[in-house]
Amino acid sequence: MSAHTHLSAERAAMLNTFCKSPLWECHATLVRVAQGLEPADTVIRHASLVSVTTHEVLPDADIAISCGRIAYLGLDGHTAEHCIGPQTRVIDAAGKYVAPGYIDSHIHIESAMIGPSEYARVVVPRGTTAIYADPHECANVVGLEGVRVMFDDARRAPLKAMLTTPSCVPAVTGFDDAGASVDAAQVAATMEWPDVVGLGEMMNFPGILAGEQNALDEVAETLKAGKCVTGHYSVSETDRGLAAYIASGVRACHESITPQDVIAKLRMGMYVQARYGSAWLSLPGYLPQVLASGVDTRLICLCTDDNHPNTLVSEGGMDRALRACVAAGADAVTALQFATINAAQMLGVDADMGSVTPGKCADLVILPDLASFVPEQVLIDGDLVAQDGQALFENPLFTWPDFMTRTMNVGRSFTPADFEIRVDRPDGFARVRAIGGVGGSTITRDSVVEVPVRNGKLEANPEADVLKMAVFDRHHGKEGMHSFGFCTGFGVHGALAQTVSHDSHNLLVVGDNDEDMALAARTLVECGGGEVAVADGQVLALVRLPVCGLMSDAHVEQVADEVAGIEQAWADMGCKMPSPFMTMGILSLPCVPELRLTNRGYVNCVTFEFEDLLIED
């Protein structure tokens, strides 16, 4: 057997992990059903079929399903009547549209603040049938053992949760301290896991470009396994760096910002994962120009990346992103291609999913129209799993192990003194470096601002929208490092804290006074992590996230209510950003331009050097 044949067999086995029946086990049955020699399990009749393979809507189509797969399409006046037997379930889809189920090409489940099976309960009724999940948030806190536990939970639901192994734990080596690490040897071991379909976003693009051995080896181990390497190239550089990054083996990227970024990546053969989540809203800023340019869109996929639970409950996930594509100028069928066949081809799972065609898994949505993209019915492997917005499956809440619910190891009790920024300066004002937060974007600004100096301490300047920041290592107790900085753009009075601080998820506190900042920090330590808003010595709102400081152990509806409450608290405190906790949460992410604050200090994410807090005159 050749090496190529061996890899192909391994890949085929991997693909069918997510299907009710491998094609080689049921193809003989499909052959008989298609010819009317054996009845189908289900027949959908008189549908308007969205053909993502030909960019058409095919009227009065019949679809016969057996063994969880599509056996026959009745098109051009042909029907599936010959596939119907006494026990066949017949669904009348007259006046409705049938399309492939939506595939989210890049998602961090942890951003929804719930576990995978609970996540499935909220997204499947809105049409998502498969996800490419990158659980690097969990991995940064508790390592790959926690990832295994997450996917134990994921297997309890029908959603096809495909795992891309976290590649950057921590995000960029040497700039902060995570609770765990992942190296190339561990990545190689995960390539044997049945859930793994590729490598999660390679955020360490500076390491790739600099020839860092571990980063290159992680990519190599994934390529040797015949699996997809997903990427994260967040700079608007479209020449040598981008070419080198793609040449390393990275196949896709969700971090495009401008139309020029998108077109450059497409021309170099990279899949562009157009992103539309709760806070990252760059898609409307580039998609109209990309469509107007006339370039082929076959390499554009759709992803949500990060969605808050209240967004999922009130507005949707992939269906919301599809509506955004249409609002940006895409026709409905093109938008559906982004969310189905393009995504399946990107990760190499199109042999089993991504289109409503013979032999493919019967993962499909029945839609009342091509405007809302909210299905009336959802089928996965031919089973009806959601009806009229409600999941037809239910699991008890998952029981998380202790090592995932006891992750607040800060080594201190937090008093106002812990937030004093002491300097050897006379009273007056000092020029300091500050992070400029931008609502709806992952990009920050590297700013210089003036702040008061009182009694040898740097203070916030809330009247000028300048708040203090502190990042404390929450993984290593008394040995952990902490740092201070300033930020702008939030416009709040009081204090905010969260353990959702990408990607190492240390304790991040922002505020205009030390007393409220200390209360916010203590509150999160006591509840095991989460998000909190404090003003005038009172806790205004709290989202409890005891699982890794990232996820709740409650139902999504409760978490959505808590998140809605804290967003209202943000607004009451003066903030006007969309999903501001997401914007705050990336102030510590040392791999996206321009400036970030980790527990080790300010990181310039253009030069990848540490920066001083004080600007010397």
XYZ file of C-alpha atoms in Angstrom:
617
model
C 0.000 0.000 0.000
C 1.413 3.400 -0.953
C 1.715 6.254 1.541
C -0.863 8.172 -0.476
C -3.345 5.300 -0.289
C -2.703 4.918 3.438
C -3.419 8.610 4.068
C -6.567 8.419 1.965
C -7.888 5.495 4.002
C -7.152 7.322 7.264
C -8.878 10.427 5.932
C -11.933 8.473 4.828
C -12.219 6.926 8.282
C -11.960 10.381 9.849
C -14.666 11.850 7.648
C -17.192 9.185 8.465
C -16.761 9.606 12.214
C -19.446 12.278 11.941
C -21.947 10.315 9.849
C -24.603 7.820 10.841
C -23.392 5.349 8.201
C -20.104 5.355 6.269
C -20.813 5.488 2.563
C -18.992 2.208 1.918
C -21.289 0.438 4.364
C -24.554 1.698 2.881
C -23.848 2.489 -0.774
C -25.441 -0.756 -1.966
C -28.645 0.211 -0.146
C -28.552 3.685 -1.711
C -28.190 2.127 -5.157
C -31.335 0.029 -4.593
C -33.339 2.911 -3.128
C -32.447 5.241 -6.010
C -33.838 2.687 -8.476
C -36.982 1.954 -6.505
C -35.866 -1.569 -5.562
C -36.043 -0.740 -1.856
C -38.116 1.946 -0.098
C -36.529 5.073 1.322
C -36.676 5.962 4.993
C -37.797 9.521 4.188
C -38.919 11.327 1.060
C -39.196 15.107 0.849
C -41.554 16.135 -1.945
C -42.190 19.225 -4.090
C -39.360 21.311 -2.618
C -37.542 24.205 -4.212
C -34.038 22.740 -3.941
C -31.109 25.118 -3.451
C -28.389 23.571 -5.580
C -25.131 24.933 -4.199
C -23.193 22.871 -6.750
C -24.698 24.761 -9.703
C -25.938 28.003 -8.115
C -29.574 27.286 -8.976
C -32.925 26.930 -7.279
C -34.516 23.806 -8.751
C -38.331 23.762 -8.578
C -40.564 20.848 -7.559
C -37.707 18.595 -6.453
C -38.023 15.328 -4.541
C -35.334 14.014 -2.184
C -35.148 10.376 -1.075
C -33.169 9.549 2.064
C -31.901 6.208 3.360
C -29.251 5.237 5.927
C -28.937 8.897 6.836
C -27.821 9.772 3.316
C -29.387 11.067 0.134
C -30.149 8.275 -2.306
C -32.049 10.057 -5.070
C -32.996 13.490 -6.365
C -36.135 13.824 -8.440
C -35.490 16.763 -10.777
C -36.811 18.103 -14.085
C -40.210 16.457 -13.762
C -38.931 13.202 -12.286
C -40.326 12.237 -8.889
C -39.359 10.018 -5.950
C -42.685 8.175 -5.936
C -40.825 4.961 -6.773
C -38.864 5.344 -3.501
C -41.941 5.487 -1.249
C -42.994 2.373 0.645
C -45.544 1.701 3.397
C -43.125 2.784 6.153
C -41.571 5.737 4.337
C -41.992 9.087 6.065
C -43.147 11.665 3.521
C -42.564 15.381 4.105
C -44.501 17.772 1.892
C -42.234 20.758 1.208
C -44.430 22.460 -1.396
C -43.811 26.200 -1.319
C -40.645 25.739 0.752
C -36.923 25.618 0.109
C -34.516 22.819 0.954
C -30.830 23.680 1.392
C -27.813 21.984 2.950
C -27.414 22.458 6.685
C -25.175 25.353 7.651
C -21.508 24.688 8.417
C -19.763 27.173 10.704
C -16.193 27.116 9.414
C -14.610 28.523 12.593
C -16.148 28.793 16.048
C -15.028 28.970 19.660
C -17.870 27.324 21.557
C -16.545 28.763 24.815
C -17.441 32.287 23.650
C -21.091 31.275 23.912
C -20.370 30.615 27.610
C -22.024 27.193 27.510
C -20.870 23.636 26.908
C -21.024 21.942 23.483
C -24.265 19.966 23.954
C -26.056 23.051 25.244
C -24.574 25.016 22.345
C -26.043 22.450 19.961
C -29.462 22.910 21.526
C -29.468 26.592 20.584
C -27.793 26.577 17.139
C -29.237 23.435 15.520
C -32.835 24.769 15.457
C -31.493 27.786 13.540
C -29.951 25.586 10.847
C -26.388 24.866 11.906
C -25.689 21.172 11.422
C -21.873 21.125 11.598
C -19.132 23.231 13.147
C -15.364 23.389 12.917
C -14.654 24.060 16.583
C -11.372 25.422 17.901
C -11.481 25.078 21.715
C -8.266 26.963 22.322
C -9.930 29.010 25.078
C -10.409 25.870 27.176
C -6.969 24.566 26.189
C -5.257 27.734 27.426
C -6.769 27.187 30.862
C -6.641 23.406 31.392
C -4.914 21.936 28.347
C -5.905 19.145 25.989
C -7.416 17.087 28.800
C -10.110 19.756 29.050
C -10.610 19.639 25.283
C -11.270 15.901 25.538
C -13.909 16.548 28.192
C -15.586 19.211 26.045
C -15.934 16.742 23.207
C -17.273 14.064 25.511
C -20.096 16.531 26.044
C -20.316 17.374 22.321
C -20.993 13.748 21.381
C -24.231 13.816 23.364
C -25.887 16.028 20.717
C -26.549 15.487 16.995
C -24.588 18.601 15.929
C -21.514 17.496 13.967
C -18.829 19.046 16.153
C -15.533 18.624 14.306
C -12.435 19.440 16.314
C -9.503 21.493 15.088
C -6.674 21.004 17.576
C -5.700 24.227 19.344
C -2.405 25.304 17.805
C -1.368 28.315 19.836
C -1.430 27.648 23.551
C -0.343 30.256 24.497
C -1.191 32.459 21.517
C 2.342 33.770 20.953
C 5.153 32.287 22.997
C 7.028 34.467 25.464
C 4.487 37.259 25.894
C 2.059 35.991 28.537
C 1.363 33.075 30.867
C -1.425 30.605 30.162
C -2.616 27.756 32.336
C -1.319 25.121 29.910
C 0.695 24.695 26.738
C 0.410 22.642 23.564
C 3.395 21.629 21.449
C 3.935 19.841 18.158
C 4.223 16.402 19.767
C 0.825 16.860 21.404
C -0.647 18.106 18.119
C 0.677 14.991 16.396
C -0.991 12.783 19.009
C -4.359 14.498 18.550
C -4.322 13.797 14.832
C -5.299 10.238 15.824
C -8.359 11.422 17.759
C -11.611 10.549 15.948
C -13.010 14.074 16.338
C -10.003 15.899 14.879
C -10.249 17.243 11.333
C -7.462 19.798 11.327
C -5.354 22.359 13.165
C -6.988 25.320 14.873
C -6.117 28.845 13.879
C -2.344 29.289 13.687
C -2.278 32.691 15.387
C 1.469 32.577 15.770
C 2.078 33.918 12.285
C 5.175 35.782 13.553
C 6.576 32.402 14.601
C 5.833 30.881 11.196
C 7.498 33.791 9.391
C 10.504 33.675 11.729
C 10.937 29.924 11.225
C 10.057 29.060 14.833
C 10.459 25.307 14.997
C 7.458 24.349 17.130
C 5.021 26.433 15.064
C 6.320 24.922 11.830
C 6.273 21.424 13.334
C 2.622 21.782 14.390
C 1.730 22.630 10.809
C 3.888 19.785 9.517
C 2.269 17.203 11.797
C -1.172 18.286 10.584
C -0.138 18.136 6.934
C 1.422 14.696 7.430
C -1.934 13.510 8.747
C -3.599 14.811 5.584
C -5.663 17.374 7.480
C -6.394 21.075 7.133
C -4.405 23.884 8.752
C -6.562 26.906 9.575
C -5.024 30.312 10.071
C -5.080 33.773 11.548
C -3.204 36.415 9.542
C -4.385 39.627 11.142
C -2.118 42.179 9.487
C -2.945 44.026 6.276
C 0.200 42.806 4.565
C -0.358 41.190 1.202
C 3.104 40.488 -0.154
C 5.985 38.397 1.151
C 4.607 37.714 4.611
C 1.235 36.534 3.360
C 2.816 34.385 0.635
C 5.192 32.810 3.155
C 2.383 32.134 5.611
C 0.262 30.395 2.971
C 3.283 28.518 1.623
C 3.811 27.037 5.097
C 0.593 25.055 4.576
C -2.054 27.327 6.113
C -5.262 26.909 4.116
C -7.741 29.417 5.560
C -7.958 32.677 7.509
C -10.817 34.471 9.295
C -8.949 37.684 10.171
C -9.421 39.770 7.007
C -10.234 43.443 7.511
C -10.177 45.204 4.129
C -11.334 44.224 0.620
C -7.701 44.271 -0.423
C -6.854 41.702 2.281
C -9.636 39.412 1.098
C -8.823 39.609 -2.599
C -5.098 39.097 -1.986
C -5.792 35.940 0.010
C -8.204 34.612 -2.609
C -5.681 35.233 -5.390
C -3.083 33.279 -3.433
C -5.478 30.347 -3.057
C -6.365 30.868 0.597
C -9.899 30.309 1.841
C -11.320 33.463 3.404
C -13.602 32.749 6.353
C -15.880 35.782 6.336
C -16.691 36.450 9.985
C -19.874 37.785 11.545
C -20.275 37.212 15.266
C -21.516 39.200 18.228
C -18.752 41.796 18.199
C -16.532 41.174 15.169
C -18.500 42.867 12.420
C -15.907 43.345 9.672
C -17.842 41.400 7.000
C -20.071 44.344 5.935
C -16.951 46.469 5.594
C -15.372 44.380 2.863
C -17.902 41.986 1.297
C -19.732 44.574 -0.890
C -16.458 45.633 -2.519
C -15.293 42.030 -2.940
C -18.552 41.084 -4.659
C -18.439 44.211 -6.828
C -14.910 43.325 -7.962
C -16.264 40.278 -9.767
C -13.761 37.808 -8.306
C -14.874 34.209 -7.982
C -16.250 33.541 -4.499
C -15.754 29.777 -4.350
C -13.033 30.224 -1.686
C -15.174 32.351 0.627
C -16.629 30.578 3.656
C -18.748 31.894 6.493
C -17.988 31.711 10.194
C -19.147 33.275 13.448
C -15.897 32.877 15.451
C -17.322 34.250 18.713
C -20.998 34.602 19.614
C -22.435 35.622 22.950
C -25.348 33.498 24.234
C -27.832 36.365 24.114
C -26.942 36.942 20.444
C -27.581 33.274 19.700
C -30.895 33.232 21.552
C -32.279 36.544 20.297
C -30.722 36.962 16.826
C -29.233 33.644 15.798
C -25.841 32.392 14.695
C -25.144 31.264 11.137
C -28.624 32.370 10.035
C -27.752 35.869 11.292
C -24.471 35.748 9.372
C -26.297 34.661 6.218
C -28.642 37.630 6.540
C -25.594 39.881 6.881
C -24.177 38.471 3.631
C -27.395 39.237 1.763
C -27.515 42.727 3.290
C -23.955 43.222 2.016
C -25.012 42.408 -1.557
C -24.736 38.632 -1.932
C -27.645 36.769 -3.482
C -29.176 34.105 -1.260
C -27.702 31.142 -3.125
C -24.181 32.596 -3.050
C -24.555 33.251 0.667
C -25.630 29.651 1.165
C -22.596 28.459 -0.780
C -20.421 30.357 1.726
C -22.127 28.461 4.566
C -22.201 24.995 2.991
C -20.206 23.618 0.089
C -17.353 26.133 0.282
C -16.847 25.396 3.971
C -17.002 21.631 3.406
C -14.457 21.823 0.607
C -12.176 24.008 2.711
C -11.757 21.341 5.364
C -11.974 18.427 2.960
C -15.229 16.965 4.269
C -17.234 17.602 1.084
C -17.309 13.866 0.349
C -19.876 13.624 3.135
C -21.477 17.049 3.590
C -22.015 20.479 2.133
C -24.565 19.798 -0.612
C -27.919 18.078 -1.128
C -26.716 15.517 -3.651
C -26.754 11.698 -3.883
C -24.436 9.951 -1.470
C -24.059 12.914 0.883
C -25.304 12.923 4.459
C -28.878 14.140 4.711
C -27.966 17.265 6.702
C -30.473 19.792 5.481
C -32.805 22.626 6.352
C -36.367 23.216 5.177
C -36.894 26.958 4.863
C -40.069 29.019 4.416
C -38.105 31.590 2.389
C -34.606 32.628 1.351
C -34.639 35.843 3.360
C -34.623 34.933 7.039
C -32.664 31.660 6.678
C -34.490 30.426 9.789
C -35.633 26.855 9.081
C -38.959 25.269 9.911
C -37.301 21.849 10.085
C -33.713 20.633 10.444
C -32.494 17.143 9.577
C -29.109 15.673 10.485
C -28.266 12.287 8.962
C -31.896 12.101 7.893
C -33.244 12.445 11.431
C -35.571 15.316 12.253
C -33.691 17.116 15.040
C -35.468 20.491 15.194
C -38.949 21.771 14.389
C -40.226 25.366 14.375
C -37.253 26.718 16.269
C -37.167 24.029 18.948
C -34.613 21.264 19.380
C -36.130 17.779 19.397
C -33.264 16.485 21.533
C -32.495 17.173 25.168
C -29.632 16.178 27.422
C -29.186 16.643 31.157
C -26.739 19.395 31.993
C -23.189 18.080 31.748
C -21.260 17.272 34.933
C -17.868 18.954 34.652
C -14.825 17.510 36.475
C -13.252 19.409 39.357
C -10.078 20.299 37.479
C -12.235 22.385 35.113
C -14.259 24.144 37.808
C -11.435 25.184 40.151
C -9.246 27.382 37.984
C -9.026 30.642 39.945
C -5.519 30.462 41.387
C -4.587 34.129 41.872
C -2.727 33.834 45.161
C -4.133 37.042 46.651
C -7.352 38.382 48.185
C -7.398 41.736 46.322
C -7.510 45.082 48.064
C -7.477 48.552 46.502
C -3.709 48.643 47.051
C -3.304 45.843 44.485
C -4.434 48.282 41.800
C -2.176 51.203 42.629
C 0.232 52.111 39.830
C 3.178 53.641 41.681
C 5.664 55.865 39.843
C 8.554 58.103 40.792
C 6.926 61.249 39.436
C 5.791 64.526 41.026
C 2.099 65.335 41.204
C 0.646 66.628 37.947
C 0.276 64.708 34.709
C 2.232 61.972 32.974
C 2.175 60.739 29.400
C 1.441 57.018 29.175
C 0.826 54.423 26.513
C -2.830 53.325 26.250
C -4.782 50.711 24.295
C -7.482 52.248 22.118
C -10.442 49.849 22.015
C -12.540 49.893 18.836
C -16.114 48.566 18.981
C -16.888 45.851 16.425
C -13.225 45.192 15.623
C -10.434 43.002 16.943
C -7.897 45.700 16.055
C -6.770 48.164 18.746
C -4.891 51.457 18.578
C -1.530 52.214 20.165
C -2.235 55.587 21.768
C -0.459 58.084 24.002
C -2.593 59.875 26.614
C -2.129 62.042 29.693
C -3.197 60.812 33.129
C -3.053 62.445 36.558
C -0.234 61.713 39.019
C -1.322 61.983 42.663
C 0.813 60.992 45.669
C 3.170 59.038 43.476
C 0.432 57.050 41.750
C -0.941 57.098 38.204
C -4.706 57.573 38.177
C -7.462 57.050 35.637
C -8.866 60.044 33.770
C -12.501 59.076 33.183
C -13.468 62.549 31.962
C -11.116 61.942 29.027
C -12.278 58.296 28.690
C -9.000 56.906 30.037
C -9.364 53.911 32.363
C -6.810 51.911 34.322
C -6.127 48.297 33.374
C -4.668 45.411 35.328
C -3.959 41.850 34.238
C -3.249 39.213 36.920
C -2.008 35.696 36.239
C -4.838 33.479 37.539
C -3.168 30.154 36.832
C -0.029 30.023 38.981
C -0.887 31.568 42.340
C 1.716 33.655 44.153
C 4.282 32.965 41.460
C 2.113 34.685 38.874
C 3.047 38.005 37.328
C 0.759 41.013 36.893
C 0.937 44.255 34.973
C -0.776 47.614 34.617
C -1.822 49.814 31.728
C -4.522 52.151 30.450
C -7.252 51.917 27.824
C -9.654 54.217 25.997
C -12.919 53.805 24.130
C -15.137 52.268 26.807
C -16.534 55.422 28.392
C -17.610 53.843 31.679
C -17.565 54.937 35.302
C -16.873 52.160 37.782
C -15.040 48.894 37.169
C -15.290 45.825 34.950
C -13.560 42.500 35.296
C -13.534 39.225 33.439
C -11.689 35.952 33.164
C -12.694 35.786 29.505
C -9.524 37.532 28.311
C -8.148 36.008 25.155
C -6.277 33.811 24.868
C -4.567 32.989 28.147
C -7.692 34.035 30.041
C -6.001 35.700 32.946
C -7.928 38.037 35.248
C -8.483 41.340 33.435
C -9.773 44.364 35.353
C -10.607 47.814 33.948
C -11.879 50.777 35.934
C -11.647 54.369 37.091
C -11.035 53.696 40.812
C -9.135 51.132 42.854
C -11.976 50.285 45.257
C -14.395 49.170 42.544
C -11.617 47.327 40.710
C -10.767 45.348 43.850
C -14.423 44.452 44.436
C -14.770 43.295 40.838
C -11.694 41.071 41.125
C -12.784 39.549 44.450
C -16.246 38.821 43.063
C -14.855 36.761 40.200
C -12.463 34.837 42.435
C -15.353 33.915 44.729
C -17.641 32.649 41.942
C -14.968 30.781 39.985
C -14.678 33.251 37.120
C -16.903 35.098 34.699
C -17.758 38.730 34.002
C -18.774 41.459 36.432
C -19.712 45.149 36.389
C -19.251 47.261 39.546
C -20.001 50.900 40.369
C -19.968 52.874 43.625
C -19.121 49.784 45.659
C -22.033 47.734 44.292
C -22.096 44.749 41.945
C -24.430 45.825 39.144
C -24.363 42.590 37.140
C -22.566 39.259 37.177
C -22.198 36.404 34.713
C -20.997 33.302 36.581
C -18.725 31.096 34.487
C -17.372 28.422 36.821
C -16.155 26.062 34.054
C -12.601 27.217 33.304
C -13.751 30.764 34.049
C -15.219 30.610 30.518
C -18.422 28.568 30.507
C -21.534 28.237 32.621
C -22.932 24.978 33.926
C -26.485 26.315 33.406
C -28.895 26.330 30.464
C -28.313 28.833 27.688
C -31.468 30.809 28.459
C -30.218 31.625 31.962
C -26.773 32.583 30.686
C -28.313 34.751 27.961
C -30.330 36.606 30.594
C -27.202 37.184 32.675
C -25.289 38.465 29.648
C -28.160 40.745 28.675
C -28.087 42.080 32.228
C -24.394 42.844 32.132
C -24.676 44.488 28.720
C -27.391 46.711 30.183
C -25.074 47.499 33.090
C -22.357 48.488 30.613
C -24.823 50.803 28.876
C -25.939 52.290 32.200
C -22.274 52.902 33.045
C -21.855 54.881 29.802
C -20.563 52.391 27.214
C -21.931 52.502 23.671
C -19.997 49.605 22.114
C -21.698 46.501 20.657
C -20.922 43.454 22.842
C -18.341 45.454 24.821
C -17.165 42.532 26.937
C -15.897 40.873 23.757
C -13.935 44.006 22.865
C -12.574 44.165 26.412
C -11.737 40.470 26.278
C -9.263 40.892 23.419
C -7.291 43.687 25.097
C -4.957 40.910 26.316
C -4.609 39.045 23.005
C -0.947 39.431 21.970
C -1.257 38.420 18.328
C -3.528 41.085 16.809
C -2.372 44.671 16.131
C -1.649 47.069 17.547
C -1.148 47.141 21.337
C -2.169 44.634 24.042
C -1.631 44.204 27.775
C -0.805 40.748 29.122
C 0.165 39.743 32.625
C 3.775 40.409 31.563
C 3.182 43.957 30.270
C 2.445 45.906 27.117
C 3.035 44.003 23.864
C 3.505 45.779 20.551
C 1.744 43.361 18.191
C 3.356 44.835 15.080
C 6.998 44.547 16.150
C 6.345 41.866 18.801
C 8.329 43.631 21.467
C 7.427 44.732 24.969
C 6.647 48.426 25.398
C 7.000 50.716 28.415
C 3.970 52.143 30.180
C 5.448 55.605 30.756
C 6.412 57.802 27.834
C 9.588 59.609 28.773
C 9.624 63.334 28.053
